[in-house]
Coordinates of C-alpha atoms and ligand atoms in Angstrom, one line a residue:
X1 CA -54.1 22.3 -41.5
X2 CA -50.6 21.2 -41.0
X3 CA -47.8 20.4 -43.3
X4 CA -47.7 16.3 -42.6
X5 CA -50.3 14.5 -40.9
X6 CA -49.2 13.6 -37.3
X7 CA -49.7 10.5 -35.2
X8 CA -51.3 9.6 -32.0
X9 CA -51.3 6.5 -30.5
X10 CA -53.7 5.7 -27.7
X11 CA -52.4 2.6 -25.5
X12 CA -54.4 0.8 -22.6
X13 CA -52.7 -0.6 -19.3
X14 CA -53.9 -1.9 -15.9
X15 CA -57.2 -3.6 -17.4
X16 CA -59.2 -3.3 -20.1
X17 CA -63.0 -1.2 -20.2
X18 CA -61.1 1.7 -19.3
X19 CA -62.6 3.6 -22.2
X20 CA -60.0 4.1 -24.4
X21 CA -62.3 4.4 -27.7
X22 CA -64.3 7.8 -25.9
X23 CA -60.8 9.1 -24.9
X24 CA -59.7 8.8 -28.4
X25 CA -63.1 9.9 -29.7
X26 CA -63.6 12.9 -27.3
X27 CA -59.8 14.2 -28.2
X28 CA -61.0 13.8 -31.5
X29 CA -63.9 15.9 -31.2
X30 CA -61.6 18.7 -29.4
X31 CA -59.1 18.7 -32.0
X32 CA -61.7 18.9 -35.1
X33 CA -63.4 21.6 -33.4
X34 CA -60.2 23.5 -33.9
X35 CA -60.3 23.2 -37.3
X36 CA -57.9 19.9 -37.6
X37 CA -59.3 17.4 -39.7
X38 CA -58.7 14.2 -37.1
X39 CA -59.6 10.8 -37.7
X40 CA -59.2 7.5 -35.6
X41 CA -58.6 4.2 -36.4
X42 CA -58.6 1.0 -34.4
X43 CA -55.9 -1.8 -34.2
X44 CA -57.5 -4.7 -32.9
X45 CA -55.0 -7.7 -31.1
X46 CA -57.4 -11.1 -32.0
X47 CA -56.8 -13.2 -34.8
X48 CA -60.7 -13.2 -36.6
X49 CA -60.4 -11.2 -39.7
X50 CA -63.2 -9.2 -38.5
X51 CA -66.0 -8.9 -35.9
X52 CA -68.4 -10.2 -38.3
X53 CA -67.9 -13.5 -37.3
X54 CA -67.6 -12.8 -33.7
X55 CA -71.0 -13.2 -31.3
X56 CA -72.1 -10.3 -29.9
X57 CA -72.0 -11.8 -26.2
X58 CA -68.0 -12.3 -27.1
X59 CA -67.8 -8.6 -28.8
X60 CA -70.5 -6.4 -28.6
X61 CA -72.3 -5.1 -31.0
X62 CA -70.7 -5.5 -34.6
X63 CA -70.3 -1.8 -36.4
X64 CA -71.2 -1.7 -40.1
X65 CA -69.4 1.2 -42.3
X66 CA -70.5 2.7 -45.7
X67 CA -68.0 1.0 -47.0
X68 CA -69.5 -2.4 -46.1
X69 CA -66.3 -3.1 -43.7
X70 CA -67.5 -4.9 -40.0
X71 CA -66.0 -3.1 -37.1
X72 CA -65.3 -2.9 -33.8
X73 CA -68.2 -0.9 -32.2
X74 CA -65.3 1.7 -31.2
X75 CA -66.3 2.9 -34.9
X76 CA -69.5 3.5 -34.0
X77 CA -68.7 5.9 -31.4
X78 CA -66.1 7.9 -33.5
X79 CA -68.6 8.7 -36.0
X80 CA -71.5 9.6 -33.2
X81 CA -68.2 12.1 -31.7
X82 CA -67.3 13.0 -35.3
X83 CA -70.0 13.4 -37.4
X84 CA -67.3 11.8 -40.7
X85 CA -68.3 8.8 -41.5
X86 CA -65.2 5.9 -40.9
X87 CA -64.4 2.9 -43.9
X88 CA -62.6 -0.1 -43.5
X89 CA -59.3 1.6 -43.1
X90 CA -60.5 2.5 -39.6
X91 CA -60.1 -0.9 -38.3
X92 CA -58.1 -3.8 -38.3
X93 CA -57.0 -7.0 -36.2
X94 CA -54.6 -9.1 -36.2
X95 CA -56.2 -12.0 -38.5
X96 CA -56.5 -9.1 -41.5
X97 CA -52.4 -8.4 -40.9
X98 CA -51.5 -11.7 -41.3
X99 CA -54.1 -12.7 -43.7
X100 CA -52.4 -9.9 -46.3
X101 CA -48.7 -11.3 -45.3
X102 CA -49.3 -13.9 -46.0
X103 CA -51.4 -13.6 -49.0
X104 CA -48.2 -11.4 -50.3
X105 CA -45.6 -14.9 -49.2
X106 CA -47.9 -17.0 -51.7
X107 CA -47.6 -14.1 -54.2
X108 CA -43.7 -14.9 -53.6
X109 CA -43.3 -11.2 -53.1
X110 CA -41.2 -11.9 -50.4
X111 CA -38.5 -13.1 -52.5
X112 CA -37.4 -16.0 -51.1
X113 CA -36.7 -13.9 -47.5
X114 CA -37.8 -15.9 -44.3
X115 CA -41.4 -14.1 -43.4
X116 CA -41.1 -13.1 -39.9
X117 CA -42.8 -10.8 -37.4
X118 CA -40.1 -8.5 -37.3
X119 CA -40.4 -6.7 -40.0
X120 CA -42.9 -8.3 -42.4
X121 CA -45.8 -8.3 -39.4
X122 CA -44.6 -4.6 -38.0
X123 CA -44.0 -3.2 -41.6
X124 CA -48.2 -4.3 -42.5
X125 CA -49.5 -3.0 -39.1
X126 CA -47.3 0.7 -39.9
X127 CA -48.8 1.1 -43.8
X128 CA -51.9 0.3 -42.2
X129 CA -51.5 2.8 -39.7
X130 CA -50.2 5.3 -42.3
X131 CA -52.9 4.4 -45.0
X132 CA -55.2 6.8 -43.9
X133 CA -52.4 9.4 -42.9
X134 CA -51.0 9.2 -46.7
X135 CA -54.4 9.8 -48.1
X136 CA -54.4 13.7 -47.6
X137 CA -57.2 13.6 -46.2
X138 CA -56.3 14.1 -42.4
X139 CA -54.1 16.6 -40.6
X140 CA -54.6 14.1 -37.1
X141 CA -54.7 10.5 -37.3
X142 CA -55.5 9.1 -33.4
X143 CA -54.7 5.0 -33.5
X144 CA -56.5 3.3 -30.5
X145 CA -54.5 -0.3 -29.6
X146 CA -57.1 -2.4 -28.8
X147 CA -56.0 -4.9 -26.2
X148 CA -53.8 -4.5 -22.7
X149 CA -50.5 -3.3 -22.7
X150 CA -48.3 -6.5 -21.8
X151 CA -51.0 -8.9 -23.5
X152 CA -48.7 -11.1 -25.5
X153 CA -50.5 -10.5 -29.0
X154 CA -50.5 -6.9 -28.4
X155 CA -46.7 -6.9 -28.9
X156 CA -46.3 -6.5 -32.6
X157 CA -48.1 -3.6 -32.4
X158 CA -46.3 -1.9 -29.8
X159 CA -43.0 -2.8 -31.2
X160 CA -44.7 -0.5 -34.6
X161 CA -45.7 2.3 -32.4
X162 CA -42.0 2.1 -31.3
X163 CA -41.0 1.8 -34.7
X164 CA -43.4 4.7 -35.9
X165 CA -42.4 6.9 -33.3
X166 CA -39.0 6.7 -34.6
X167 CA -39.3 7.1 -38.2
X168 CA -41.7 9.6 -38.0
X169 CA -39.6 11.8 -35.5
X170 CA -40.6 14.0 -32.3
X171 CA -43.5 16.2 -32.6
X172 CA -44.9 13.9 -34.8
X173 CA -46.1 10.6 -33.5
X174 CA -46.7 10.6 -29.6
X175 CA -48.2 8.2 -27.6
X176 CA -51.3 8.5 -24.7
X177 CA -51.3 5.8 -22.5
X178 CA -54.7 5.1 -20.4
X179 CA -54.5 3.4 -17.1
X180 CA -56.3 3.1 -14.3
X181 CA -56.1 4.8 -10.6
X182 CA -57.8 2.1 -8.4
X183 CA -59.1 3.8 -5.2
X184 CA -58.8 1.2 -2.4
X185 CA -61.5 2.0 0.1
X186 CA -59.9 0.0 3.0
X187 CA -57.1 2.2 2.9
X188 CA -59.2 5.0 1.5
X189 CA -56.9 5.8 -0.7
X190 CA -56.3 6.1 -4.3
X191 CA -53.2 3.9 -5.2
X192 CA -50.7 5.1 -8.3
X193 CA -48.5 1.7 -8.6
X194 CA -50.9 -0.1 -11.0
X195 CA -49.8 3.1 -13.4
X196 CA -46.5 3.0 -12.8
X197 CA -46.0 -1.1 -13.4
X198 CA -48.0 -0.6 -16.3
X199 CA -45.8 2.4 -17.7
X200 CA -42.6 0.4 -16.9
X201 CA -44.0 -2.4 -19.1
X202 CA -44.9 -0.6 -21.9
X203 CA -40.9 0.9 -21.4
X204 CA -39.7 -2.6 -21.6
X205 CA -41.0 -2.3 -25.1
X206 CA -39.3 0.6 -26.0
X207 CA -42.2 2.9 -25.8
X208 CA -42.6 5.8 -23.2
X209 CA -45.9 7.6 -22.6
X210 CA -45.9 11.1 -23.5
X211 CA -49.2 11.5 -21.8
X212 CA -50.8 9.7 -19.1
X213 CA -55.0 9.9 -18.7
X214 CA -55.7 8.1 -15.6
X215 CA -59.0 6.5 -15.0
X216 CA -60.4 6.9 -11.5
X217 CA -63.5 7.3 -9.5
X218 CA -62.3 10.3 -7.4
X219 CA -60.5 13.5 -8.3
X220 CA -56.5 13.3 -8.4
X221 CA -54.8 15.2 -5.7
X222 CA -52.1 17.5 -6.8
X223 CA -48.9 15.5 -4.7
X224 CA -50.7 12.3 -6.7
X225 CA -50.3 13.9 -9.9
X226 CA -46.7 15.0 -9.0
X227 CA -45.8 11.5 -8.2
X228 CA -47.5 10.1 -11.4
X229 CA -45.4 12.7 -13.1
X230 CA -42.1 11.8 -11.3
X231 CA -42.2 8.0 -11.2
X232 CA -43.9 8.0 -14.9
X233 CA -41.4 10.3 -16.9
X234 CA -44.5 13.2 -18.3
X235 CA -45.0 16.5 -17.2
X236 CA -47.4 17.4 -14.8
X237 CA -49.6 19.0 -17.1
X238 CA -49.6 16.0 -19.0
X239 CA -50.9 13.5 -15.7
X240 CA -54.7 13.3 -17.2
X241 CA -57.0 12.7 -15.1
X242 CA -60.6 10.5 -16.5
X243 CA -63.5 11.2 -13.9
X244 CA -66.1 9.0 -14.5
X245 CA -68.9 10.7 -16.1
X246 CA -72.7 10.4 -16.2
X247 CA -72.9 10.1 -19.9
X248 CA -69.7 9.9 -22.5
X249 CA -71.1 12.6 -24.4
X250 CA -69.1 14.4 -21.3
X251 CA -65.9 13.2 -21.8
X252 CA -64.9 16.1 -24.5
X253 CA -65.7 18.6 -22.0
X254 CA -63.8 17.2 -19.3
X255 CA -60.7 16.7 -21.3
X256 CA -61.4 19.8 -22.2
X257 CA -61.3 21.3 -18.9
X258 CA -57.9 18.8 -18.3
X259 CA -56.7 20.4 -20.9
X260 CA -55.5 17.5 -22.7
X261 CA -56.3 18.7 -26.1
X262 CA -53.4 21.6 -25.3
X263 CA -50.5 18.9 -24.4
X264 CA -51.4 17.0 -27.5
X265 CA -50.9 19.9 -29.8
X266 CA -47.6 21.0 -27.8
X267 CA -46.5 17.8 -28.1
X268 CA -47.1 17.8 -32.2
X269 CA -45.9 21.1 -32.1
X270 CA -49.0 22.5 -33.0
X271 CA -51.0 25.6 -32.6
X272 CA -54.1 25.7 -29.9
X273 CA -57.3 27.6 -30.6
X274 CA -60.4 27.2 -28.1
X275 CA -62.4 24.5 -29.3
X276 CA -65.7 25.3 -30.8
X277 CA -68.3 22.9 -28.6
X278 CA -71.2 25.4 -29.4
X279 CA -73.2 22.4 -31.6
X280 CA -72.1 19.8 -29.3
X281 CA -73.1 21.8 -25.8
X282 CA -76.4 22.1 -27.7
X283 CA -77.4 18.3 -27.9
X284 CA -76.1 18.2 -24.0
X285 CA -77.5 20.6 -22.6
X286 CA -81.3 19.2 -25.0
X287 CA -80.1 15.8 -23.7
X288 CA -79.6 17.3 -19.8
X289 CA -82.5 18.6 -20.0
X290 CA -85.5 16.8 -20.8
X291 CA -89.3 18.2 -20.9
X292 CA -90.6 14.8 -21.0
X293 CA -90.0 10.9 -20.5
X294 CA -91.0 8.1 -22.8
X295 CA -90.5 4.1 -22.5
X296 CA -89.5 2.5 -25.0
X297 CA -88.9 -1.5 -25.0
X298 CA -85.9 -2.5 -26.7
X299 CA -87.1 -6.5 -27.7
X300 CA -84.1 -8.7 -28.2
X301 CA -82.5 -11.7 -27.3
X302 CA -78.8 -9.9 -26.0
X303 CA -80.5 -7.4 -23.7
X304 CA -78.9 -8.6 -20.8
X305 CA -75.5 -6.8 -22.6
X306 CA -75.2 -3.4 -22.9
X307 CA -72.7 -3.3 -25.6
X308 CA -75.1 -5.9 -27.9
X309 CA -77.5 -3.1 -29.2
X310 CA -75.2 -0.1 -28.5
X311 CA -75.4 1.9 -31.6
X312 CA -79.5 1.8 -31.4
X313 CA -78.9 2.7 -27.5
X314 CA -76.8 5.9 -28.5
X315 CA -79.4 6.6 -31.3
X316 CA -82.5 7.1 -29.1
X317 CA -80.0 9.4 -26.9
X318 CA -79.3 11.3 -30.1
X319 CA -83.0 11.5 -31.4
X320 CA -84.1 12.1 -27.4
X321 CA -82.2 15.1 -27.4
X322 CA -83.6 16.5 -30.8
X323 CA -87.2 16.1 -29.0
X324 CA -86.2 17.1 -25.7
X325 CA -87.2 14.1 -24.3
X326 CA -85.7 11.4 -22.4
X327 CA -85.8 8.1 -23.2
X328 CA -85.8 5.4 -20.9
X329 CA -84.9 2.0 -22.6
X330 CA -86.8 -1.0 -21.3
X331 CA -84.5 -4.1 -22.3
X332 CA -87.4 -7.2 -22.9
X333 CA -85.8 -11.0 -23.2
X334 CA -88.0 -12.1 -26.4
X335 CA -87.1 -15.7 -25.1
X336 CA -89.2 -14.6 -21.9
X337 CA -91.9 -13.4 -23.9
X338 CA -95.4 -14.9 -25.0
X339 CA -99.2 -14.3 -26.4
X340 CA -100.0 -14.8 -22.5
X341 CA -97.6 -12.3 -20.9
X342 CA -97.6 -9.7 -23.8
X343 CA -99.7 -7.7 -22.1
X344 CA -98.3 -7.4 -19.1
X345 CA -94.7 -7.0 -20.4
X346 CA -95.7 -4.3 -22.8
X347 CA -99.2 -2.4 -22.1
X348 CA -97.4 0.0 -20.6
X349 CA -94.5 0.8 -22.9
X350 CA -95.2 4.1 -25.0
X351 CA -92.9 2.1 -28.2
X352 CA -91.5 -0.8 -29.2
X353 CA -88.5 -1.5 -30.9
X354 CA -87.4 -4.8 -32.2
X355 CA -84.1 -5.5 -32.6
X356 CA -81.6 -6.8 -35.6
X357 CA -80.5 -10.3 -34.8
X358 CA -79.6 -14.0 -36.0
X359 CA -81.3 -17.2 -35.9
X360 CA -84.1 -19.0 -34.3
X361 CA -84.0 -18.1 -30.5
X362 CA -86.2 -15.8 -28.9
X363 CA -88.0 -15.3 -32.3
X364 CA -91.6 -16.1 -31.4
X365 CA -91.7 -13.7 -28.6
X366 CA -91.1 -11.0 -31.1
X367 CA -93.9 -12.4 -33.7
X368 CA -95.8 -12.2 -30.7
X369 CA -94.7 -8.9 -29.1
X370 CA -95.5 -7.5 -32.8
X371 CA -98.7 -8.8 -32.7
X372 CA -99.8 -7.0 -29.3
X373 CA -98.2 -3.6 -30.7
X374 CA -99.8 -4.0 -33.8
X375 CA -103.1 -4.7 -32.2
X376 CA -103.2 -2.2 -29.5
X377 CA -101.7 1.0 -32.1
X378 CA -98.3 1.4 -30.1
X379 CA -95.7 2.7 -32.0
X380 CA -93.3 0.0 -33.2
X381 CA -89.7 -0.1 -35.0
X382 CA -88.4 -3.2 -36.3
X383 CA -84.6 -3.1 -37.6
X384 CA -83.5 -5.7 -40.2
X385 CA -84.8 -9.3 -38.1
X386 CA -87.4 -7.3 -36.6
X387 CA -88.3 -6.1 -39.3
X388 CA -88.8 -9.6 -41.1
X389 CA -90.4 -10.8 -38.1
X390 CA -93.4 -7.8 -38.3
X391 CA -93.8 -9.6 -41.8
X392 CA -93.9 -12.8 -40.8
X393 CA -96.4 -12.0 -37.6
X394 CA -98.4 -10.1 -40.4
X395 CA -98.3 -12.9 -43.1
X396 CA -99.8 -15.0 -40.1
X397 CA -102.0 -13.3 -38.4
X398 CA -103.9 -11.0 -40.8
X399 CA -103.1 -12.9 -44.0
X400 CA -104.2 -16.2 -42.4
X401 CA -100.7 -17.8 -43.0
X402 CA -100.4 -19.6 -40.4
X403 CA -97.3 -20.8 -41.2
X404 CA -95.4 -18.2 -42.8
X405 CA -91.8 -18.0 -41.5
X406 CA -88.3 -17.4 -42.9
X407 CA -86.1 -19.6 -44.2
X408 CA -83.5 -18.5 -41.5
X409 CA -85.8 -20.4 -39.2
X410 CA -87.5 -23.1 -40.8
X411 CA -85.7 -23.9 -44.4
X412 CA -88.5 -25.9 -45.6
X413 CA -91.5 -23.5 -44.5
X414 CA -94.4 -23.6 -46.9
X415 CA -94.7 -20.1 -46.5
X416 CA -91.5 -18.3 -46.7
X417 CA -92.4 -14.9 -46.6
X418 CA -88.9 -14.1 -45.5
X419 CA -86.3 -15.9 -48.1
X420 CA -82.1 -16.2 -48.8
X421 CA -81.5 -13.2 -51.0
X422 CA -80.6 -14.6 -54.4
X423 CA -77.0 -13.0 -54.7
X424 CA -76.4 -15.4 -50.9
X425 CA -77.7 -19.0 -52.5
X426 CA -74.0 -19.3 -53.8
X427 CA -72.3 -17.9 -50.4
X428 CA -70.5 -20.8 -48.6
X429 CA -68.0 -18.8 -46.2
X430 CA -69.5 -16.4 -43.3
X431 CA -66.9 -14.3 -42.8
X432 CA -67.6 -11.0 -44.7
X433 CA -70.3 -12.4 -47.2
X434 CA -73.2 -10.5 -46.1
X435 CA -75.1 -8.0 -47.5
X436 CA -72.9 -5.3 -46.2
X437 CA -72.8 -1.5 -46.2
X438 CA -74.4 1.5 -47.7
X439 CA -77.5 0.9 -50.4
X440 CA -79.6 3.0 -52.2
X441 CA -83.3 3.0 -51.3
X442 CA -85.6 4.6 -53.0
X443 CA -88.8 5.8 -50.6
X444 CA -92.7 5.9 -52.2
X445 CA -93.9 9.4 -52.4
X446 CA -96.9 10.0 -49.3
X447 CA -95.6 7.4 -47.3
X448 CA -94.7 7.7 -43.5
X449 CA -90.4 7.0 -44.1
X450 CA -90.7 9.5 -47.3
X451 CA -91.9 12.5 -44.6
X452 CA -89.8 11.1 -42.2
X453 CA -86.7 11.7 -44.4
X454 CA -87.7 14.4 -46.3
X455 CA -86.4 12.7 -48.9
X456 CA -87.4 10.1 -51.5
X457 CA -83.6 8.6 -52.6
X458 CA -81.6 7.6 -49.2
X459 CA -78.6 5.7 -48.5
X460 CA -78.4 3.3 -45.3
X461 CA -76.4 0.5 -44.3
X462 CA -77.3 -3.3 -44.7
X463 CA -76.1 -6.8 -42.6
X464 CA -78.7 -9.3 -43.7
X465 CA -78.8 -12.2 -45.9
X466 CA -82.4 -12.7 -45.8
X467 CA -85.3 -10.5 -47.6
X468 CA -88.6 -9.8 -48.1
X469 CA -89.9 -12.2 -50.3
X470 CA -91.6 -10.3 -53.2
X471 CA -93.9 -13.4 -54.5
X472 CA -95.7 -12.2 -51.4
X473 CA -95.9 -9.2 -51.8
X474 CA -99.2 -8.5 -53.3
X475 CA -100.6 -10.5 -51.3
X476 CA -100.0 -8.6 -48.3
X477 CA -100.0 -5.3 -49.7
X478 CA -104.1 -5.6 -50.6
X479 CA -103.8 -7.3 -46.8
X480 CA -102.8 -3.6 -45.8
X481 CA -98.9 -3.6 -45.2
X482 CA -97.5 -1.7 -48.3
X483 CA -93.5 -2.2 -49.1
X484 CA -92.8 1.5 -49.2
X485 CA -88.6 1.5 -49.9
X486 CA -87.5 -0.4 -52.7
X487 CA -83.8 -0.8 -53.8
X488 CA -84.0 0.8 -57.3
X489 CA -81.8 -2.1 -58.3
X490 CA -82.5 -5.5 -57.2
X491 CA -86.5 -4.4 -56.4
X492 CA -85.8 -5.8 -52.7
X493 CA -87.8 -4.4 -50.0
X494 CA -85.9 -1.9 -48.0
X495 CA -89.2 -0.5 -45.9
X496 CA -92.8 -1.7 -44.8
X497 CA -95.4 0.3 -43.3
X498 CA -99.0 -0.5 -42.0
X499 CA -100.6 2.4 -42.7
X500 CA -103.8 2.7 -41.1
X501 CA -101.6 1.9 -38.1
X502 CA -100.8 5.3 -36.2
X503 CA -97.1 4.5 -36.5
X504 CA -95.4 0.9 -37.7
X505 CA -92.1 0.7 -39.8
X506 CA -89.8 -1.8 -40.7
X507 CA -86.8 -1.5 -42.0
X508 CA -84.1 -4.2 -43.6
X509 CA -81.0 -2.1 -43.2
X510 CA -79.7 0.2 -39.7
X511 CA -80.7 3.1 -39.4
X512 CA -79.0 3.5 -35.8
X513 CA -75.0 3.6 -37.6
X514 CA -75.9 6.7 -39.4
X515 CA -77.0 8.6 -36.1
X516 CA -74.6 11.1 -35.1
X517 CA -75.0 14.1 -32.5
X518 CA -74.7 16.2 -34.9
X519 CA -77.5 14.3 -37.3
X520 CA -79.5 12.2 -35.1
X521 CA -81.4 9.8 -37.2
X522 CA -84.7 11.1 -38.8
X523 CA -86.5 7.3 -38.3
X524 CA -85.3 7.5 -34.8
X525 CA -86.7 11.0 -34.2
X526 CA -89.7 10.4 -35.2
X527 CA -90.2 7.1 -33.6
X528 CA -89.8 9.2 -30.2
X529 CA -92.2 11.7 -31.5
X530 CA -94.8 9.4 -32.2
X531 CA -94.2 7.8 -28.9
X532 CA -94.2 10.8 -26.9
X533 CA -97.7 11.8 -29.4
X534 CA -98.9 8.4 -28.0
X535 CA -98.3 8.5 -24.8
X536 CA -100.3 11.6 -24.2
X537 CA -102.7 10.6 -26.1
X538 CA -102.9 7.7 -23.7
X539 CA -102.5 10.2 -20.8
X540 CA -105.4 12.4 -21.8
X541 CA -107.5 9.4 -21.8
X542 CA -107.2 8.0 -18.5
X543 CA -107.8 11.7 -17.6
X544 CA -110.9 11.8 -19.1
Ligands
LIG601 N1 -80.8 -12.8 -39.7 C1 -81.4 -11.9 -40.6 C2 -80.7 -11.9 -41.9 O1 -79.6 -12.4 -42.1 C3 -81.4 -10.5 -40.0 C4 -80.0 -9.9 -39.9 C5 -80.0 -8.7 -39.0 O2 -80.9 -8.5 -38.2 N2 -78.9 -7.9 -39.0 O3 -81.3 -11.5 -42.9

């Protein structure tokens, strides 16, 4: 605990993928495993209100909070690090700071002043900053600035951290700036300058960097380190060096061993304990080590992006760990896919995800995909839009539909098994209008989700606008797909399950935001369960 909350500021120079977000997360995780209650939050440079908006080949994968807020995937990993689930607080851009200016200008609460960015746009971006500092809740506040240092809409926020820094006095706000050590393998060297121009820039602002992490593919020499030091105005100890690592679940450890953690707390005056990893070394060394492999196909239509499906990625890593298992992910186009190549694209798969996405391309190839899985008893996963899709291929194909679809797709299908929720036939803007954030489902006693959870109230996160219709749903319950999560509310269906299938489930919300290392998801541990059960199933067979 400490008497006021302190400020860190984590800045970006030399380009941008550096990482900042697991930095910030992984010095996170070091200082709440010394007892400081640490949060992050992410300042964002673009003008959109919000991701929501924003296409996941532009942004990556959108992050959705309890709180119904939609985030930078930077959220995502802070809660995976953190285990304490992060509100709309935790982020916000550029478009949201203006947006409330000037909201407050209309008000006239401006009194007649000329609104200008200095101080009106500085003064939102600090109460934003100090928003979650002022709610008591937090001893450590980390702020990640999204963006490049020298990017001309990154300046307002600078010129705050400047600002900050000042009001808030030494030992109380510092600042970590993240840059990159290129190694030039011509001159087989690694090459310090890019550091140095980009600490000199972000001194032309008024800001210096009281501690440097430095992004490079080889360890630092000591004499590089000194110079760094030298021609960058930190201590030694405070020169960072950020190996790459095999897997970011590393990346505490190694700032660990840096000892980073120890020139943050100096810095903020204070006190140092050894971190307690114990939990955390757990999941890596279960994740490490593997006693088995599955396959599991990951069917979408942004698989060629990493970043698209990156909280269901880091799920499967959680819920691999918890089964000592490790999960290869098999990215399938569904634009690529057909009734004629099904087979060959998925016989050998030992599960099949299908993944949460918007509009019409790619979707037949996951009716189709769903079909095959269906048909052959693989184990399947559908999350929101696949989830609608497994009804629609079942309202087709066992009910005899044959043209059953969703009104996403095809407004005017006969069949609309999948429908606009009711609250969304008024909605007219996109930005924020959703079905958004945490719900309350309530799970049918005996079925598969209610073992799964152990549980027969949850709560898990929603982005949809489309449903389940329930006019159909009689019809294909008797057909054998039973609605087994209802919300206790609106009666919308939350969950389907076939259950003479050995392992089927669909659900409307996303179950991967919730998984942490410290609580991988249950659905997702039991998906890998039941495909690691099937695939040696399948194994004994072709033995026999
Ligand atoms: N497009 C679908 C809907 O809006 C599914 C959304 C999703 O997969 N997140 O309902």
């Amino acid at each position: 605990m400490t008497d006021n909350t302190k400020y860190i500021f984590v800045t970006g120079g030399v380009t941008s993928s550096l990482g900042k977000g697991i930095i910030a997360a992984s010095l996170a995780k070091l200082l709440q495993a010394q007892g400081y209650r640490t949060t992050i939050q992410k300042l964002d440079p673009y003008i959109n209100v919000d991701p929501g908006t924003l296409n996941p080949y532009e942004h990556g994968e959108c992050y959705v909070t309890d709180d119904g807020a939609e985030t930078d995937l930077d959220l995502g990993h802070y809660e995976r690090f953190l285990n304490v689930p992060t509100s709309q607080a935790n982020n916000v851009t550029t478009g949201r700071i203006y947006q409330s200016v000037i909201e407050k200008e209309r008000r006239g609460e401006f009194l007649g002043k000329t609104v200008q960015v200095i101080p009106h746009i500085t003064d939102e971006i600090k109460n934003r900053v100090q928003i979650l500092g002022n709610s008591g809740d937090y001893d450590i506040v980390i702020t990640e600035i999204g963006g490049t240092v020298g990017d001309i809409e990154s300046l307002p926020y600078i010129e705050a951290v400047r600002q900050l820094k000042w009001d808030l006095g030494e030992h109380n706000a510092i600042v970590i700036h993240l840059t990159l050590v290129p190694f030039l393998s011509a001159a087989g060297e690694l090459k310090t300058k890019p550091t140095q121009h980009s600490v000199k820039t972000l001194m032309e602002s008024g800001v210096m960097a009281d501690v440097l992490v430095c992004r490079t593919e080889h360890e630092l020499p000591e004499d590089l380190r000194t110079k760094l030091a030298l021609f960058c105005n930190v201590r030694e100890e405070a020169v960072i060096q950020s190996i790459d690592a095999s897997t970011i679940y590393d990346v505490p450890n190694l700032m660990l061993e840096q000892g980073l953690d120890k020139v943050v707390l100096k810095k903020l005056n204070l006190k140092s304990a050894t971190p307690d990893l114990t939990q955390w070394n757990k999941f890596l060394s279960r994740h490490k080590n593997p006693k088995s492999e599955i396959t599991i196909g990951l069917i979408g239509k942004y698989v060629e992006l990493q970043d698209s499906y990156k909280s269901i990625l880091e799920a499967f890593i959680h819920a691999g760990a918890a089964n000592e298992v490790k999960v290869n992910v098999e990215s399938i186009h569904s634009e690529y896919l057909n009734a004629d190549n099904a087979k060959l694209k998925l016989s050998h798969l030992d599960g099949v995800l299908v993944a949460p996405g918007f509009g019409e391309r790619g979707i037949e190839g996951k009716i189709d995909a769903i079909k095959y899985v269906r048909e052959q008893n693989i184990p399947f996963l559908g999350i929101c839009l696949g989830m609608q899709m497994a009804v629609i291929e079942f309202a087709r194909n066992v009910l005899g539909l044959v043209d059953a679809n969703s009104t996403e797709m095809v407004p005017n299908t006969k069949n609309p098994v999948i429908d606009l929720m009711e609250s969304q036939k008024s909605v007219t803007n996109k930005g924020g209008t959703m079905r958004l954030g945490a719900w309350e489902c309530k799970v049918k006693v005996d079925s598969k989700a209610s073992k799964v959870y152990g549980a027969t109230t949850i709560l898990e996160r929603h982005r949809h606008r489309y449903e389940f219709n329930n006019d159909f749903k009689k019809e294909i319950e008797e057909a054998g797909m039973v609605a087994t999560g209802l919300n206790p509310e609106t009666g919308l269906v939350e969950i389907i399950e076939i259950p003479n299938h050995p392992w089927f489930v669909g659900v409307q919300y996303h179950p991967e935001y919730r998984s942490t290392v410290a609580n991988p998801h249950p659905l997702f541990v039991a998906f890998v369960r039941a495909a690691l059960k099937y695939k040696n199933a399948k194994n004994r067979v072709s033995m026999a």
